[in-house]
Short mmCIF file of C-alpha atoms in Angstrom, two decimals:
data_model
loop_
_atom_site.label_atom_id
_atom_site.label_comp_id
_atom_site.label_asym_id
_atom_site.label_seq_id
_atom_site.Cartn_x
_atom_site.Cartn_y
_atom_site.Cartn_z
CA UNK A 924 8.20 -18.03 -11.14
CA UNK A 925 4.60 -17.58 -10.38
CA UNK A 926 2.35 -19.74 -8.57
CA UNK A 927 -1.16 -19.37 -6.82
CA UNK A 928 -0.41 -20.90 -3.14
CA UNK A 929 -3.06 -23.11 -0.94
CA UNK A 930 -3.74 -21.18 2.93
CA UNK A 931 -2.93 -22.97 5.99
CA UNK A 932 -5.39 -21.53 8.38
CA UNK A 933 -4.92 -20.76 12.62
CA UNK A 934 -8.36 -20.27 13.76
CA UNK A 935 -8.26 -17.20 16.44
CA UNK A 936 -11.47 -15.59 17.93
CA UNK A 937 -12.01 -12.50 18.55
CA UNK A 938 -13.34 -12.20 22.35
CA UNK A 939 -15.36 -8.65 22.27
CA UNK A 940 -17.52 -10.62 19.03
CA UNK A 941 -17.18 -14.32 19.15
CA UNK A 942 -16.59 -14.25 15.38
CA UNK A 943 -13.87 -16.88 14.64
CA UNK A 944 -11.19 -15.46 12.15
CA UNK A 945 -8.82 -17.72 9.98
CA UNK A 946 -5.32 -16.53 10.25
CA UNK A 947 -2.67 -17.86 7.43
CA UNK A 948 0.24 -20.16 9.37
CA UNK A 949 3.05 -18.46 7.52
CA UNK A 950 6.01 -20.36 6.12
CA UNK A 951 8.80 -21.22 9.00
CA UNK A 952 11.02 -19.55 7.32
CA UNK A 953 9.28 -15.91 7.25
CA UNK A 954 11.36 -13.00 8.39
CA UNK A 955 9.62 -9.75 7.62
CA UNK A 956 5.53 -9.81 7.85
CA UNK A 957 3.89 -6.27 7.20
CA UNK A 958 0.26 -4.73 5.90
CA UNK A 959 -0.24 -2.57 3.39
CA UNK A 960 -2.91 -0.05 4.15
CA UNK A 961 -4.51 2.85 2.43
CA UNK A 962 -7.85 4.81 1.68
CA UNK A 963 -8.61 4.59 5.50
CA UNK A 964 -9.84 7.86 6.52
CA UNK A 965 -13.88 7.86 6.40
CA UNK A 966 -14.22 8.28 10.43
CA UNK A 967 -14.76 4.55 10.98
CA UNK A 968 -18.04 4.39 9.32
CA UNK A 969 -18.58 1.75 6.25
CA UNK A 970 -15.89 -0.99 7.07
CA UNK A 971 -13.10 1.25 8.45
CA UNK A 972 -13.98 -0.31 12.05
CA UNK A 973 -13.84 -3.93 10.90
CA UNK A 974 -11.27 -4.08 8.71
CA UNK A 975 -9.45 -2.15 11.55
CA UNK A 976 -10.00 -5.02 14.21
CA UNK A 977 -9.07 -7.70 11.62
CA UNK A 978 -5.59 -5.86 11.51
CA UNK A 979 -5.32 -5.71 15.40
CA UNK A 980 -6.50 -9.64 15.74
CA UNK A 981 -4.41 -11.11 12.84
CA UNK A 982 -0.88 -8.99 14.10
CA UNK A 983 -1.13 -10.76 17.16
CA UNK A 984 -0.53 -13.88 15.40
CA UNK A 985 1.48 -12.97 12.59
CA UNK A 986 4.13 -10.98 14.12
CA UNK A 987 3.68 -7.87 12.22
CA UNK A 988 6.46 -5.30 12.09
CA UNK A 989 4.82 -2.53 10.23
CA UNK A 990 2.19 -1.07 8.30
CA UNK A 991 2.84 0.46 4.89
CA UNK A 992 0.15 3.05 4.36
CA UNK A 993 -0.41 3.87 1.09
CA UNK A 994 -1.90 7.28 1.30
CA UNK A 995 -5.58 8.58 1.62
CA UNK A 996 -5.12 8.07 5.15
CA UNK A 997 -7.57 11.36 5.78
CA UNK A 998 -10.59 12.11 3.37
CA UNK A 999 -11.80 14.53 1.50
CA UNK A 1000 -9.44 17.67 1.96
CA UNK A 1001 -6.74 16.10 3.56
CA UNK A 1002 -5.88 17.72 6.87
CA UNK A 1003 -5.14 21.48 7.84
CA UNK A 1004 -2.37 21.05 10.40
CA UNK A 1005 -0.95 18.40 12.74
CA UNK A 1006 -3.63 19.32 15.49
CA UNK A 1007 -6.70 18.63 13.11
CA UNK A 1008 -9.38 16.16 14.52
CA UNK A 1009 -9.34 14.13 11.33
CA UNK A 1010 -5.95 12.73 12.79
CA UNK A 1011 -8.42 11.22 15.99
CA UNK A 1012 -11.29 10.22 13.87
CA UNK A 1013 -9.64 8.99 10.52
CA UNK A 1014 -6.43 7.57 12.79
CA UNK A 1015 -5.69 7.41 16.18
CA UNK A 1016 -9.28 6.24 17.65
CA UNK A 1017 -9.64 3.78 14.80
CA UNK A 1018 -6.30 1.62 14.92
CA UNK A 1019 -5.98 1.52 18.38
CA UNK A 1020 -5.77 -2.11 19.08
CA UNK A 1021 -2.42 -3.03 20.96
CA UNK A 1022 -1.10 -4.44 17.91
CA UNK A 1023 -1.41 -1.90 15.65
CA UNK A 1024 0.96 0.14 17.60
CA UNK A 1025 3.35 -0.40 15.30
CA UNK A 1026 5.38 1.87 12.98
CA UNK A 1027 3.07 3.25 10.20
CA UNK A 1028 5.53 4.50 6.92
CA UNK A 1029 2.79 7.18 4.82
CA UNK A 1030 2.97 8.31 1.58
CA UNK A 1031 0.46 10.97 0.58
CA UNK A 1032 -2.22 10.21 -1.53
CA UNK A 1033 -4.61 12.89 -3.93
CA UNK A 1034 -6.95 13.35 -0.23
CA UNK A 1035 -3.67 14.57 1.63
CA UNK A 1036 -2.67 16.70 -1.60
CA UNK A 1037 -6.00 18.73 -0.97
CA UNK A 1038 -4.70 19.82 2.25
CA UNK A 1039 -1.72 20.68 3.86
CA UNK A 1040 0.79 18.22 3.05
CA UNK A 1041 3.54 19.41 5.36
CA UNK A 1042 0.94 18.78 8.12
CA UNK A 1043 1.14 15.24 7.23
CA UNK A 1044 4.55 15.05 6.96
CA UNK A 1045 4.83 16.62 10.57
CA UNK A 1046 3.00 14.72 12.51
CA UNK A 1047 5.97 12.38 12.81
CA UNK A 1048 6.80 14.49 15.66
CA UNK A 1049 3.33 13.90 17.05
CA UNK A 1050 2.73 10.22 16.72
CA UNK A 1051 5.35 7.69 18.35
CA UNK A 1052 4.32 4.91 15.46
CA UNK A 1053 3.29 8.25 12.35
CA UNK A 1054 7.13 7.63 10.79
CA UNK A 1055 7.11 9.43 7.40
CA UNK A 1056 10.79 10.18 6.36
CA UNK A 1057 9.89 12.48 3.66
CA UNK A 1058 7.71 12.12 0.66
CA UNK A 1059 9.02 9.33 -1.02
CA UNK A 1060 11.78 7.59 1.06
CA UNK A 1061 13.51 3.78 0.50
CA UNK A 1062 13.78 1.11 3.28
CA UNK A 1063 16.08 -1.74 2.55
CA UNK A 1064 15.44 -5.01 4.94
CA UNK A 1065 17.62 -8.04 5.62
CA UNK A 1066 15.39 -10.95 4.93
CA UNK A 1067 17.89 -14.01 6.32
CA UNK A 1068 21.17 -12.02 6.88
CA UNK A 1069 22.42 -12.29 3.65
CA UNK A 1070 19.44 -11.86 1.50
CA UNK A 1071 17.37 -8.10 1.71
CA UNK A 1072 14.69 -6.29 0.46
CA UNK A 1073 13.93 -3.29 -1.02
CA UNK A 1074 10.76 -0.93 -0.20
CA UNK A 1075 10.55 1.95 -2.24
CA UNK A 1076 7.87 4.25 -1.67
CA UNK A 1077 7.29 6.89 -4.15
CA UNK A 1078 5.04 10.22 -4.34
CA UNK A 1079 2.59 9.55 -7.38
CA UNK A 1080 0.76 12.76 -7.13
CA UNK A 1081 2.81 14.77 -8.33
CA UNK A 1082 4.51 12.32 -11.38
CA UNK A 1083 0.57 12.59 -12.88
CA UNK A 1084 -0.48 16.08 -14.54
CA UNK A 1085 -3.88 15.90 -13.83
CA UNK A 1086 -2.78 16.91 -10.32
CA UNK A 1087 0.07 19.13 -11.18
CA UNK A 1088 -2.37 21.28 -13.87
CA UNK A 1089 -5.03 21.69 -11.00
CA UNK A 1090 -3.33 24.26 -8.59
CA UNK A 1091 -6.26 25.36 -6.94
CA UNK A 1092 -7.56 21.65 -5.84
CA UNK A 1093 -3.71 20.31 -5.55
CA UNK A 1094 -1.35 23.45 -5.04
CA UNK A 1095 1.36 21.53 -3.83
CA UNK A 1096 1.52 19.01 -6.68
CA UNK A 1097 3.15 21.17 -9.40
CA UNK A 1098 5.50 22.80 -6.29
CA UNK A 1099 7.35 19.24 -6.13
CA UNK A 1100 10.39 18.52 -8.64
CA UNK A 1101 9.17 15.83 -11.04
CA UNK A 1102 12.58 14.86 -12.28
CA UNK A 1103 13.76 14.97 -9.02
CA UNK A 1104 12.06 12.51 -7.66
CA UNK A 1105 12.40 10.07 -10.72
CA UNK A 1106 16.23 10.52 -10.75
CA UNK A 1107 16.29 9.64 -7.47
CA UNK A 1108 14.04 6.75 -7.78
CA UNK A 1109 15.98 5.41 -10.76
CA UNK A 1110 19.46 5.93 -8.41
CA UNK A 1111 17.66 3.90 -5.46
CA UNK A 1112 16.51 0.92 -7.51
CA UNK A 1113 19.84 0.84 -9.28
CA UNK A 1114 21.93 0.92 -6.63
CA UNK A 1115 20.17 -1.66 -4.51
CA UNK A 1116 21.60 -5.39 -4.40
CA UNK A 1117 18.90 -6.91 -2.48
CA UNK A 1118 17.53 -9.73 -3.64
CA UNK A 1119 13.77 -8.74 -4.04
CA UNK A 1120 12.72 -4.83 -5.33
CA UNK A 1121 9.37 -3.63 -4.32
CA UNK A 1122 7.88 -0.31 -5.36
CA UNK A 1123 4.67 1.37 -3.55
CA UNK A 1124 3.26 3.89 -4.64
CA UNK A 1125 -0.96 5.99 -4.02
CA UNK A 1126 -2.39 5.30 -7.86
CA UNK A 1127 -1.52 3.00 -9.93
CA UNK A 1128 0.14 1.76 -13.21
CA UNK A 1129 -2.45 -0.86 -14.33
CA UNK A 1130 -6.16 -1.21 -12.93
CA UNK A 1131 -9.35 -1.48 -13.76
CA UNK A 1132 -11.11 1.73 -12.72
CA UNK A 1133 -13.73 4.42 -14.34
CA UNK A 1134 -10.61 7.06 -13.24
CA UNK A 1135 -9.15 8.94 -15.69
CA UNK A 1136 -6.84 6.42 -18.26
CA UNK A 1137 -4.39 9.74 -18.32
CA UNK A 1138 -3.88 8.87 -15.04
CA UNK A 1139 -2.31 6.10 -15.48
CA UNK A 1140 -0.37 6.10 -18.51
CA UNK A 1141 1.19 9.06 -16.92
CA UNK A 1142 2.71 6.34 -14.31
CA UNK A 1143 3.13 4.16 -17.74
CA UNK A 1144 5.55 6.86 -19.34
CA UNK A 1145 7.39 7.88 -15.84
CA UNK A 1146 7.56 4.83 -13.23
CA UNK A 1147 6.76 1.54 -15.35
CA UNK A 1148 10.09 1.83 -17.44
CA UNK A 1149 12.53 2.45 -14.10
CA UNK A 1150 10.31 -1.20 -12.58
CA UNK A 1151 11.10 -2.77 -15.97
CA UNK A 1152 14.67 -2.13 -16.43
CA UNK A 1153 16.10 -2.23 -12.84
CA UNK A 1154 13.90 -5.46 -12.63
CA UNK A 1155 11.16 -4.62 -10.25
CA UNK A 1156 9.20 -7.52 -8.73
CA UNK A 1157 5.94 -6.23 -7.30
CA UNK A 1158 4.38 -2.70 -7.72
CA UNK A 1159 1.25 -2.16 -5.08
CA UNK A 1160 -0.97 0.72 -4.94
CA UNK A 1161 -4.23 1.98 -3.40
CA UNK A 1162 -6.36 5.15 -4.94
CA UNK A 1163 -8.90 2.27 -6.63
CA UNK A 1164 -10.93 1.27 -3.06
CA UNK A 1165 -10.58 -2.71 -5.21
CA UNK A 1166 -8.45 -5.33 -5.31
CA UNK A 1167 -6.44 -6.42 -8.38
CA UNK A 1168 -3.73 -8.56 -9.11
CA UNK A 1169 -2.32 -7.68 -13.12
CA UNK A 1170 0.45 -9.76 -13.88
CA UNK A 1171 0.65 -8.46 -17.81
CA UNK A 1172 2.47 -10.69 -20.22
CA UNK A 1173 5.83 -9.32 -21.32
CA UNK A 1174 5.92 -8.02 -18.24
CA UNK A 1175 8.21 -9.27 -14.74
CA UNK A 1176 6.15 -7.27 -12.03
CA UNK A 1177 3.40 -8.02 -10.11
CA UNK A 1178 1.23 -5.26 -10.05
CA UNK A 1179 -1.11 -5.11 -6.62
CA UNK A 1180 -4.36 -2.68 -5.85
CA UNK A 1181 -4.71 -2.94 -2.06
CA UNK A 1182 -8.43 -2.51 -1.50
CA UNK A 1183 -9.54 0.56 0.38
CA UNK A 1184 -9.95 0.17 4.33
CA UNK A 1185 -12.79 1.57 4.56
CA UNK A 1186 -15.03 1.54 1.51
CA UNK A 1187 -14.93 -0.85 -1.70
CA UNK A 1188 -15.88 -0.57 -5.00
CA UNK A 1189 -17.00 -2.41 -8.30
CA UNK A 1190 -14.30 -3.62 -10.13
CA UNK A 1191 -14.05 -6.12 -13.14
CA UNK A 1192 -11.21 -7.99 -14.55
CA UNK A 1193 -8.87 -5.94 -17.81
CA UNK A 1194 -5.75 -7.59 -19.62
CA UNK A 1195 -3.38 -9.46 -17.49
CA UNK A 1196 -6.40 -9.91 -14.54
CA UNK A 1197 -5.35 -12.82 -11.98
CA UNK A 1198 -7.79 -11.68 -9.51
CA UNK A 1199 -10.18 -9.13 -8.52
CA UNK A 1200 -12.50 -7.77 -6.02
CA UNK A 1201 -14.91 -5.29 -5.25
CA UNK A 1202 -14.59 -5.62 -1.18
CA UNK A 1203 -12.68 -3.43 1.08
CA UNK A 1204 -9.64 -4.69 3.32
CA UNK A 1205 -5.41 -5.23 3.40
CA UNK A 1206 -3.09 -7.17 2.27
CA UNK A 1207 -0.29 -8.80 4.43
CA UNK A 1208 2.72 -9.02 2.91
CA UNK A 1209 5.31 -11.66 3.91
CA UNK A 1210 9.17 -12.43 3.03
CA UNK A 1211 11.97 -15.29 3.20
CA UNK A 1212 14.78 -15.31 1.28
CA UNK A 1213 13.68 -16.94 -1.57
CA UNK A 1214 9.39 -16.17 -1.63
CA UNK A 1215 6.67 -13.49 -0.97
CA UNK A 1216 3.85 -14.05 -0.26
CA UNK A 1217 0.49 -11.67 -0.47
CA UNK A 1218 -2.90 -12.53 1.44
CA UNK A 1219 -5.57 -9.97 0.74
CA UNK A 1220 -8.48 -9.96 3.59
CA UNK A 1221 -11.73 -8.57 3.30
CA UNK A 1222 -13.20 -7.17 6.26
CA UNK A 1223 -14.79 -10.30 7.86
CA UNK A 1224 -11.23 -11.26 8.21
CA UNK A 1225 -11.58 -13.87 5.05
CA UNK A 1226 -8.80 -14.36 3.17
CA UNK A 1227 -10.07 -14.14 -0.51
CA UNK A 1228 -6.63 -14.43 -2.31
CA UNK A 1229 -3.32 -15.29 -2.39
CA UNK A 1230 -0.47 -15.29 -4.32
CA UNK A 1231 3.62 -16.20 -4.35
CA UNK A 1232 6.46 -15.41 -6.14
CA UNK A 1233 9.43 -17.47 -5.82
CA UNK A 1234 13.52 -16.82 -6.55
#
């Protein structure tokens, strides 16, 4: 079941501004609180800075444990190696408010796929909080003790062919094994019991977006059937820089854009719209045993949306 949910607000300011934010009181019951994160790296110019202080000031209510970042972390060419300033100016100087030393789990997005990928992999054995088991890895959480979840995050680049055919722009793309990957996504999913299923990947399966449409029904033929049949409850993405929420009909999964962190753009609603947005931010992401709950927050530290599904 599907419902839109009404905000209780803490008021926290933020002492270096004065600006007043409005925090969501989450439910008593919460037990895992995390962001999701992604199309960051710009070198904290357009809203990287802000949206970056909003995630320090809201943690240190909300008792985040992590941030999911769903890849474009560095822009335009990824990085060349784990010594490469971009890691200072896209990263390390930008999130460095107390709170948001938390563990960050990466994926790679198209940016990272420009560079050297196994740099970006690597640098978990730079960063304490940089913790990026492999390319696509699984993470299942207990919610109440009985009760889990399970976070699945997958490696989109190369499951698209517009990034496999382009070796000279993405040579590691076609290098990874396809099938591989999907088998082993299909074995994860199956073989989970936990109560809710949540799949997060760099581009997405449904979005309004002047990208390429082969994009995504390449996602449509290789990732949206394994969500469907092992009953998938919420897909989230990034790649867009907007942020959607598609619930299509026929359809059990919520499918979330996370807005860029840095810079936004124009969006407009398609088939199966229940919100949209053209601004740039995160979403925080919270779990009980029987709800989830999304917030997405522009920059100003506003939330603009919310949603909750129930079980």
């Amino acid at each position: 079941m599907r419902r839109i949910i009404y905000v209780l607000l803490l008021f926290v300011s933020a002492a270096a501004s004065g600006q007043i934010f409005k925090v969501p009181a989450l439910n008593e019951d919460t037990c895992i609180t995390f962001y999701i994160a992604n199309d960051l790296g710009r070198n904290g110019y357009y809203d990287q800075k802000a949206v970056a202080e909003v995630m320090g000031i809201f943690a240190e209510e909300l008792d985040v444990e992590f941030v999911a970042a769903l890849g474009d972390v560095h822009h335009f060419e990824g990085v060349a190696s784990t010594s490469d300033p971009l890691w200072m100016t896209n990263y390390e100087l930008i999130y460095s408010h107390p709170e948001l030393m938390l563990p960050w789990y990466p994926i790679l997005g198209n940016h990272e796929y420009r560079g050297n990928t196994q740099a970006v992999l690597d640098y978990s054995n730079v960063s304490r909080r940089w913790e990026m088991a492999g390319r696509y890895y699984a993470k299942e959480l207990n919610v109440n003790g009985e009760e889990s979840i399970l976070l699945v995050w997958i490696d989109t680049a190369p499951l698209i062919d517009k990034y496999r055919n382009d070796t000279e722009d993405y040579p590691d793309a076609a290098r990874q094994d396809m099938e591989a990957q999907l088998k082993w996504l299909e074995q994860t999913l199956k073989g989970s019991k936990a109560k809710w299923k949540m799949v997060m990947g760099h581009h997405p399966i449904y979005a309004d977006t002047d990208k390429s449409m082969k994009e995504r029904t390449d996602m449509q033929t290789r990732v949206l059937p394994l969500l469907e049949k092992y009953g998938v409850d919420v897909y989230a993405c990034g790649h867009i820089h907007t942020f959607q929420h598609i619930r299509k009909d026929g359809c059990a999964t919520d499918f979330i854009v996370n807005a860029s962190g840095s810079l936004g753009r124009d969006v407009k609603p398609i088939e199966g719209t229940r919100f949209c947005s053209p601004e740039a931010g995160f979403t925080i992401v919270s779990a009980s045993d029987n709800i989830l709950n999304f917030y997405f927050v522009n920059a100003k530290g506003d939330i603009i949306y919310s949603f909750t599904r129930t079980k």
